[in-house]
């Protein structure tokens, strides 16, 4: 139609298309030269990685070099620049994707659902109405089919769509008015940062070096560029998990490392976290050892002999990041292993009824497997997910005594549980007998779930 073809010409062109859609889409992509097909493949990979139809502007940021977000200065972007970017990305999408992807212009006055004003993929609401979408659902199905997905993977090579999305959201963070923010802007900042980190958690191993630089920059922006009072407001927005709030109320505010742990960015934790896996960005939630307690002479000699880096050699202050890993859903075994390998102490005491991180872990495991289980099958499935985590804690010094389990039982308010059977389930698991552990677990809760 742009070439003023007549209706009969359009009908002839339509008749020349293959009869089935898949062959039609093949024919369209086969017209691309190798360079454009590689770029089109990158576009399709980006679309598959995004949580929903992205704004055309954010798509243009993700289409930049992977270090784009790192090298750009902090400052708001002009409306003229945004419009120029919109024109450029529209032409690129048309030339690379031949109509299979398109930019749709949503009507601001339409009654149809639209992008919210606080959408993390938008800088300006008027421009956020321009969204990149598939021409039709059949195009999405075609692109995601196993054969086509493999073809796209071969074409893009080492292109990491998640790293590009992380970079785009890092740049978006830099465009916000960090010196003075309204409540809505603060909410957007929290949403943008979390989205950035969620994409960062999916970056492949080959992109880890660049990933570390991006997370370092996010950390710098939040702790150095954002006003201190605004940073505290940002942290308050991020702490929405009830399990964590009980510790926040005790005067402790987790910082950026906590958010990084909760979003599951294991490479960053492994590379940047100090020994002990305790962040200093917060108050103190750890119980101070009783200095008046008598110390045996033998224990005193042993304490002097231990390494200066030992977690037992001197009191620790701060926030144990194991608490953040504990509330992550789905559970991230790799994160638990990483934190414990970095010296996190499962038996460290917290400022609440003499509990420890280890007791909190068992409390969550028992609660998930018992209180939140729909039936015996669901209970066993949940137990299998917790089993490798509990065994990892055993491997790093966690113990099961009747005193420990007694505290777990009180934390879960599980007066109806068979205490001995539940205790035996944990003991069997510690010894490596998972079948016996499952048997004792069934017996411990048989009355409730039958």
Coordinates of C-alpha atoms in Angstrom, one line a residue:
X1 CA 0.0 0.0 0.0
X2 CA 2.9 2.3 0.6
X3 CA 3.9 1.7 -3.0
X4 CA 0.4 2.5 -4.2
X5 CA -0.3 -1.0 -5.3
X6 CA -3.8 -1.6 -6.6
X7 CA -6.2 -4.1 -4.9
X8 CA -5.6 -6.6 -7.7
X9 CA -1.8 -6.3 -7.2
X10 CA -2.2 -6.9 -3.5
X11 CA -4.3 -9.9 -4.2
X12 CA -1.7 -11.3 -6.6
X13 CA 1.0 -10.8 -3.9
X14 CA -1.2 -12.6 -1.4
X15 CA -1.7 -15.5 -3.8
X16 CA 2.1 -15.9 -4.1
X17 CA 2.5 -16.5 -0.4
X18 CA 2.8 -20.1 0.8
X19 CA -0.5 -21.6 1.9
X20 CA 0.5 -22.1 5.6
X21 CA 1.7 -19.5 8.0
X22 CA 5.0 -21.2 8.9
X23 CA 6.1 -21.3 5.3
X24 CA 5.0 -17.7 4.9
X25 CA 7.2 -16.6 7.8
X26 CA 10.1 -18.7 6.5
X27 CA 9.8 -17.0 3.1
X28 CA 9.9 -13.5 4.8
X29 CA 13.0 -14.2 6.8
X30 CA 14.7 -16.0 3.9
X31 CA 14.8 -12.6 2.1
X32 CA 17.2 -11.2 4.7
X33 CA 20.9 -11.1 4.1
X34 CA 23.0 -12.8 6.9
X35 CA 23.8 -9.5 8.7
X36 CA 20.2 -8.4 8.9
X37 CA 19.1 -11.9 9.9
X38 CA 21.6 -11.9 12.8
X39 CA 20.2 -8.5 14.0
X40 CA 16.6 -9.8 13.5
X41 CA 17.5 -12.9 15.6
X42 CA 18.7 -10.6 18.4
X43 CA 15.5 -8.7 18.3
X44 CA 13.4 -11.9 18.6
X45 CA 15.6 -13.0 21.5
X46 CA 15.1 -9.7 23.2
X47 CA 11.3 -10.0 22.7
X48 CA 11.4 -13.5 24.2
X49 CA 13.3 -12.3 27.3
X50 CA 11.1 -9.3 28.1
X51 CA 8.3 -9.8 30.6
X52 CA 5.8 -8.1 28.3
X53 CA 5.6 -5.9 25.2
X54 CA 8.5 -3.4 25.8
X55 CA 8.3 0.3 25.0
X56 CA 10.0 1.2 21.7
X57 CA 12.3 3.5 23.6
X58 CA 13.5 0.8 26.0
X59 CA 13.9 -1.5 23.0
X60 CA 16.2 1.1 21.5
X61 CA 18.3 1.1 24.7
X62 CA 18.6 -2.7 24.7
X63 CA 19.7 -2.5 21.0
X64 CA 22.8 -0.6 22.0
X65 CA 26.3 -2.0 22.8
X66 CA 26.2 -4.0 26.0
X67 CA 28.2 -1.4 27.9
X68 CA 25.8 1.4 26.9
X69 CA 24.3 1.7 30.4
X70 CA 27.7 1.8 32.0
X71 CA 29.2 4.6 30.0
X72 CA 26.3 7.0 29.8
X73 CA 26.3 9.9 32.3
X74 CA 23.6 10.5 34.9
X75 CA 21.0 13.0 33.6
X76 CA 17.6 13.2 32.1
X77 CA 17.1 12.6 28.4
X78 CA 15.6 15.2 26.2
X79 CA 12.3 14.8 24.5
X80 CA 13.9 15.5 21.1
X81 CA 16.4 12.7 21.7
X82 CA 13.6 10.3 22.7
X83 CA 11.7 11.1 19.5
X84 CA 14.8 10.6 17.4
X85 CA 15.4 7.3 19.0
X86 CA 11.8 6.3 18.4
X87 CA 12.1 7.0 14.7
X88 CA 15.4 5.1 14.4
X89 CA 14.2 2.0 16.2
X90 CA 11.0 2.0 14.1
X91 CA 13.1 1.9 10.8
X92 CA 15.4 -0.7 12.2
X93 CA 12.6 -3.0 13.2
X94 CA 10.9 -2.6 9.9
X95 CA 14.0 -3.4 7.9
X96 CA 15.2 -6.3 10.0
X97 CA 12.0 -8.0 10.9
X98 CA 10.0 -7.4 7.7
X99 CA 6.7 -6.7 9.6
X100 CA 6.9 -9.7 11.9
X101 CA 7.6 -7.2 14.7
X102 CA 5.9 -3.8 14.7
X103 CA 5.6 -0.7 16.8
X104 CA 2.0 -0.1 17.8
X105 CA 0.9 3.3 18.7
X106 CA -1.6 3.0 21.6
X107 CA -4.3 5.7 21.7
X108 CA -4.0 7.7 24.9
X109 CA -7.7 8.3 25.0
X110 CA -8.7 4.7 24.3
X111 CA -10.6 2.7 26.9
X112 CA -8.3 -0.3 26.3
X113 CA -5.8 -1.2 29.0
X114 CA -2.6 0.8 28.6
X115 CA 0.9 1.0 30.1
X116 CA 0.8 2.5 33.7
X117 CA 2.5 5.8 34.3
X118 CA 5.0 4.0 36.6
X119 CA 5.9 1.4 34.1
X120 CA 9.6 0.7 34.5
X121 CA 10.0 0.4 30.7
X122 CA 9.0 4.0 30.2
X123 CA 10.6 7.4 30.6
X124 CA 7.7 9.5 29.5
X125 CA 4.1 8.4 29.4
X126 CA 3.4 10.0 26.0
X127 CA 6.3 8.0 24.5
X128 CA 5.5 4.8 26.5
X129 CA 2.4 4.3 24.3
X130 CA 4.7 3.1 21.5
X131 CA 5.2 -0.6 22.1
X132 CA 7.0 -3.3 20.2
X133 CA 4.8 -6.3 19.6
X134 CA 4.5 -9.3 17.4
X135 CA 2.4 -8.9 14.3
X136 CA 0.2 -11.8 15.4
X137 CA 0.3 -14.5 18.1
X138 CA 1.1 -17.0 15.3
X139 CA 4.4 -15.1 14.8
X140 CA 5.3 -15.6 18.5
X141 CA 4.4 -19.3 18.3
X142 CA 6.6 -19.6 15.1
X143 CA 9.6 -17.9 16.7
X144 CA 9.3 -20.0 19.9
X145 CA 9.0 -23.3 18.0
X146 CA 12.0 -25.6 18.8
X147 CA 13.5 -25.6 15.3
X148 CA 13.3 -21.8 14.9
X149 CA 14.6 -21.2 18.4
X150 CA 17.6 -23.3 17.6
X151 CA 18.2 -21.4 14.4
X152 CA 18.0 -18.1 16.2
X153 CA 20.5 -19.3 18.9
X154 CA 23.0 -20.2 16.2
X155 CA 22.5 -16.8 14.5
X156 CA 23.1 -14.6 17.6
X157 CA 26.2 -16.4 18.9
X158 CA 27.3 -15.0 22.2
X159 CA 24.7 -12.3 22.3
X160 CA 23.2 -12.3 25.8
X161 CA 19.7 -10.7 25.7
X162 CA 19.5 -10.5 29.5
X163 CA 22.7 -8.6 29.7
X164 CA 21.4 -6.1 27.2
X165 CA 18.2 -5.7 29.2
X166 CA 20.2 -5.2 32.3
X167 CA 22.2 -2.5 30.6
X168 CA 19.0 -0.8 29.3
X169 CA 17.5 -0.7 32.8
X170 CA 20.7 0.6 34.2
X171 CA 20.6 3.5 31.8
X172 CA 16.9 4.1 32.6
X173 CA 18.0 4.4 36.3
X174 CA 20.4 7.2 35.4
X175 CA 17.7 9.2 33.7
X176 CA 15.7 9.6 36.9
X177 CA 15.9 12.8 39.0
X178 CA 18.1 11.2 41.7
X179 CA 18.6 14.4 43.7
X180 CA 14.9 15.0 44.4
X181 CA 12.2 12.4 43.8
X182 CA 8.5 12.3 44.3
X183 CA 6.7 9.3 45.8
X184 CA 5.8 8.0 42.3
X185 CA 9.3 8.5 41.0
X186 CA 10.7 6.6 44.0
X187 CA 8.3 3.7 43.4
X188 CA 9.5 3.7 39.7
X189 CA 13.1 3.7 40.9
X190 CA 12.5 0.7 43.1
X191 CA 10.7 -1.1 40.3
X192 CA 13.4 -0.3 37.7
X193 CA 16.2 -1.5 40.0
X194 CA 14.5 -4.7 40.9
X195 CA 13.7 -5.4 37.2
X196 CA 17.3 -4.7 36.3
X197 CA 18.6 -7.1 38.9
X198 CA 16.1 -9.8 37.9
X199 CA 17.4 -9.7 34.4
X200 CA 21.0 -9.6 35.7
X201 CA 20.3 -12.9 37.6
X202 CA 19.7 -14.6 34.2
X203 CA 23.0 -13.5 32.5
X204 CA 25.0 -16.4 31.2
X205 CA 28.5 -17.2 32.6
X206 CA 30.2 -15.7 29.5
X207 CA 28.9 -12.3 30.5
X208 CA 29.8 -12.4 34.2
X209 CA 32.6 -9.8 34.0
X210 CA 30.4 -7.2 32.4
X211 CA 27.6 -8.2 34.7
X212 CA 29.8 -7.4 37.8
X213 CA 30.5 -3.9 36.4
X214 CA 26.8 -3.3 35.9
X215 CA 25.9 -4.3 39.4
X216 CA 28.7 -2.2 40.8
X217 CA 27.3 0.8 39.0
X218 CA 23.8 0.1 40.4
X219 CA 25.3 -0.1 43.9
X220 CA 27.2 3.2 43.3
X221 CA 24.1 5.0 42.1
X222 CA 22.0 4.0 45.0
X223 CA 24.6 4.6 47.7
X224 CA 26.4 7.6 46.3
X225 CA 24.2 9.4 43.8
X226 CA 20.9 9.0 45.5
X227 CA 20.4 11.3 48.5
X228 CA 20.8 9.4 51.8
X229 CA 17.2 10.0 53.0
X230 CA 15.9 8.9 49.6
X231 CA 18.1 5.7 49.7
X232 CA 16.5 4.9 53.1
X233 CA 13.0 5.4 51.5
X234 CA 14.1 3.1 48.6
X235 CA 15.1 0.4 51.1
X236 CA 11.7 0.7 52.9
X237 CA 9.9 0.2 49.6
X238 CA 12.0 -2.9 48.9
X239 CA 11.2 -4.5 52.3
X240 CA 7.8 -5.8 51.7
X241 CA 8.3 -9.4 52.8
X242 CA 6.6 -10.2 56.1
X243 CA 9.3 -12.6 57.2
X244 CA 11.9 -9.9 56.8
X245 CA 9.8 -7.2 58.4
X246 CA 10.1 -8.8 61.8
X247 CA 13.8 -8.1 61.7
X248 CA 13.4 -4.6 60.2
X249 CA 11.3 -3.7 63.2
X250 CA 14.2 -4.6 65.4
X251 CA 16.1 -1.6 64.0
X252 CA 17.9 -3.2 61.0
X253 CA 17.6 -2.0 57.4
X254 CA 19.2 -4.3 54.8
X255 CA 21.0 -2.5 52.0
X256 CA 21.8 -3.2 48.4
X257 CA 23.6 -6.6 49.0
X258 CA 20.3 -7.9 50.5
X259 CA 18.4 -7.0 47.3
X260 CA 21.2 -8.7 45.2
X261 CA 20.8 -11.9 47.2
X262 CA 17.0 -11.8 47.0
X263 CA 17.2 -11.5 43.2
X264 CA 19.6 -14.5 43.0
X265 CA 22.7 -12.9 41.5
X266 CA 25.1 -15.6 42.6
X267 CA 28.2 -14.5 40.6
X268 CA 28.1 -11.1 42.2
X269 CA 27.8 -12.5 45.7
X270 CA 30.6 -14.9 45.0
X271 CA 32.9 -12.2 43.6
X272 CA 32.1 -9.2 45.9
X273 CA 30.9 -10.5 49.2
X274 CA 33.3 -10.5 52.2
X275 CA 33.9 -13.4 54.5
X276 CA 31.0 -14.1 56.8
X277 CA 28.3 -13.1 54.4
X278 CA 27.1 -10.2 56.6
X279 CA 26.4 -6.8 55.1
X280 CA 27.5 -3.6 56.8
X281 CA 24.9 -1.5 55.0
X282 CA 22.5 -1.9 57.8
X283 CA 21.9 -1.8 61.5
X284 CA 22.7 -4.7 63.8
X285 CA 20.3 -7.6 64.1
X286 CA 22.8 -10.0 65.6
X287 CA 22.8 -10.9 69.2
X288 CA 25.9 -9.5 71.1
X289 CA 27.7 -12.3 73.0
X290 CA 27.5 -12.2 76.8
X291 CA 31.0 -10.9 77.8
X292 CA 30.3 -11.8 81.4
X293 CA 29.9 -15.5 80.6
X294 CA 32.6 -17.6 82.1
X295 CA 35.1 -19.0 79.5
X296 CA 36.9 -22.3 80.1
X297 CA 40.7 -22.1 79.9
X298 CA 40.8 -24.8 77.2
X299 CA 38.3 -22.8 75.0
X300 CA 40.3 -19.6 75.5
X301 CA 43.5 -21.4 74.3
X302 CA 41.6 -22.8 71.3
X303 CA 40.2 -19.4 70.4
X304 CA 43.6 -17.8 70.3
X305 CA 44.8 -20.7 68.0
X306 CA 42.0 -20.1 65.5
X307 CA 42.4 -18.0 62.4
X308 CA 41.8 -14.3 62.8
X309 CA 39.1 -14.6 60.1
X310 CA 37.1 -17.1 62.1
X311 CA 33.5 -16.0 62.6
X312 CA 33.7 -17.2 66.2
X313 CA 36.8 -15.1 67.1
X314 CA 35.1 -11.8 67.6
X315 CA 31.5 -10.4 67.8
X316 CA 29.8 -9.7 64.4
X317 CA 27.4 -6.9 63.6
X318 CA 25.1 -6.3 60.7
X319 CA 22.6 -8.3 58.7
X320 CA 23.2 -12.0 57.8
X321 CA 22.4 -12.4 54.1
X322 CA 21.2 -15.9 54.7
X323 CA 17.9 -14.3 55.9
X324 CA 17.5 -12.9 52.4
X325 CA 18.2 -16.2 50.7
X326 CA 15.7 -17.8 53.0
X327 CA 12.7 -15.7 51.7
X328 CA 13.6 -16.0 48.0
X329 CA 11.0 -17.8 46.0
X330 CA 11.7 -20.1 44.3
X331 CA 14.4 -21.4 46.7
X332 CA 17.9 -20.9 45.3
X333 CA 20.2 -23.7 46.4
X334 CA 23.1 -22.2 44.6
X335 CA 22.8 -19.0 46.6
X336 CA 22.7 -20.9 49.9
X337 CA 25.8 -22.8 48.9
X338 CA 27.6 -19.6 47.9
X339 CA 26.8 -17.8 51.1
X340 CA 27.8 -20.7 53.3
X341 CA 31.0 -21.2 51.3
X342 CA 31.7 -17.5 52.0
X343 CA 31.7 -18.2 55.7
X344 CA 28.1 -17.5 56.6
X345 CA 27.5 -18.9 60.1
X346 CA 24.2 -20.9 60.3
X347 CA 24.3 -21.0 64.1
X348 CA 24.8 -17.2 64.5
X349 CA 22.3 -15.8 67.1
X350 CA 19.7 -13.2 66.2
X351 CA 18.1 -10.6 68.4
X352 CA 14.8 -12.5 68.8
X353 CA 14.0 -15.1 71.5
X354 CA 17.4 -16.7 71.2
X355 CA 16.8 -17.9 67.6
X356 CA 19.4 -18.4 65.0
X357 CA 19.6 -18.4 61.2
X358 CA 19.5 -22.2 61.3
X359 CA 16.4 -22.3 63.4
X360 CA 14.8 -19.8 61.0
X361 CA 15.7 -22.2 58.1
X362 CA 14.1 -25.2 59.8
X363 CA 11.1 -23.1 60.8
X364 CA 10.5 -22.1 57.1
X365 CA 11.1 -25.7 55.9
X366 CA 8.6 -27.2 58.4
X367 CA 6.1 -24.4 57.7
X368 CA 6.4 -24.9 53.9
X369 CA 6.1 -28.7 54.2
X370 CA 3.4 -28.8 56.8
X371 CA 1.3 -25.7 57.0
X372 CA 1.4 -24.9 53.3
X373 CA 1.0 -28.4 51.9
X374 CA -2.3 -29.3 50.2
X375 CA -1.9 -33.0 50.8
X376 CA 0.7 -35.7 51.4
X377 CA 2.0 -35.6 47.8
X378 CA 2.4 -31.8 47.9
X379 CA 4.1 -32.1 51.3
X380 CA 6.6 -34.7 49.9
X381 CA 7.3 -32.5 46.9
X382 CA 8.1 -29.5 49.1
X383 CA 10.3 -31.7 51.4
X384 CA 12.3 -32.8 48.4
X385 CA 13.0 -29.1 47.5
X386 CA 14.1 -28.3 51.0
X387 CA 16.2 -31.5 51.4
X388 CA 19.4 -30.4 49.5
X389 CA 19.3 -27.0 51.3
X390 CA 19.0 -28.6 54.8
X391 CA 21.8 -31.0 53.9
X392 CA 24.0 -28.1 52.7
X393 CA 23.5 -26.4 56.1
X394 CA 24.5 -29.7 57.8
X395 CA 27.7 -29.7 55.7
X396 CA 28.5 -26.2 57.0
X397 CA 28.2 -26.8 60.7
X398 CA 24.4 -26.7 61.4
X399 CA 23.3 -29.3 64.0
X400 CA 20.1 -30.9 65.1
X401 CA 19.6 -31.4 68.8
X402 CA 16.3 -31.7 70.7
X403 CA 17.0 -28.2 72.1
X404 CA 17.3 -26.8 68.5
X405 CA 14.2 -28.6 67.3
X406 CA 12.3 -27.6 70.4
X407 CA 12.9 -23.9 69.4
X408 CA 11.8 -24.7 65.8
X409 CA 8.6 -26.4 67.2
X410 CA 7.8 -23.3 69.3
X411 CA 8.5 -21.0 66.3
X412 CA 6.1 -22.9 64.1
X413 CA 3.5 -23.2 66.9
X414 CA 3.4 -26.9 66.0
X415 CA 2.0 -28.4 69.2
X416 CA 0.1 -30.9 67.2
X417 CA 3.3 -32.2 65.5
X418 CA 4.8 -35.5 66.6
X419 CA 8.0 -34.0 68.0
X420 CA 10.0 -37.2 68.1
X421 CA 9.1 -38.2 64.6
X422 CA 9.9 -34.8 63.2
X423 CA 13.2 -34.8 65.1
X424 CA 14.0 -38.3 63.7
X425 CA 13.2 -37.0 60.2
X426 CA 15.9 -34.4 60.5
X427 CA 18.4 -36.8 62.1
X428 CA 17.9 -39.3 59.3
X429 CA 18.4 -36.5 56.8
X430 CA 21.6 -35.5 58.4
X431 CA 22.9 -39.1 58.2
X432 CA 22.1 -39.2 54.5
X433 CA 19.1 -41.6 54.8
X434 CA 16.5 -39.6 52.8
X435 CA 14.1 -42.5 52.6
X436 CA 13.9 -42.8 56.4
X437 CA 13.6 -39.0 56.6
X438 CA 10.6 -39.1 54.4
X439 CA 9.0 -42.0 56.4
X440 CA 9.4 -40.1 59.7
X441 CA 8.1 -36.9 58.1
X442 CA 4.9 -38.7 57.0
X443 CA 4.4 -40.2 60.5
X444 CA 5.0 -36.8 62.1
X445 CA 2.1 -35.1 60.3
X446 CA -0.1 -38.1 59.4
X447 CA -2.9 -37.0 61.7
X448 CA -3.3 -33.6 60.1
X449 CA -3.0 -34.5 56.5
X450 CA -5.3 -37.6 56.4

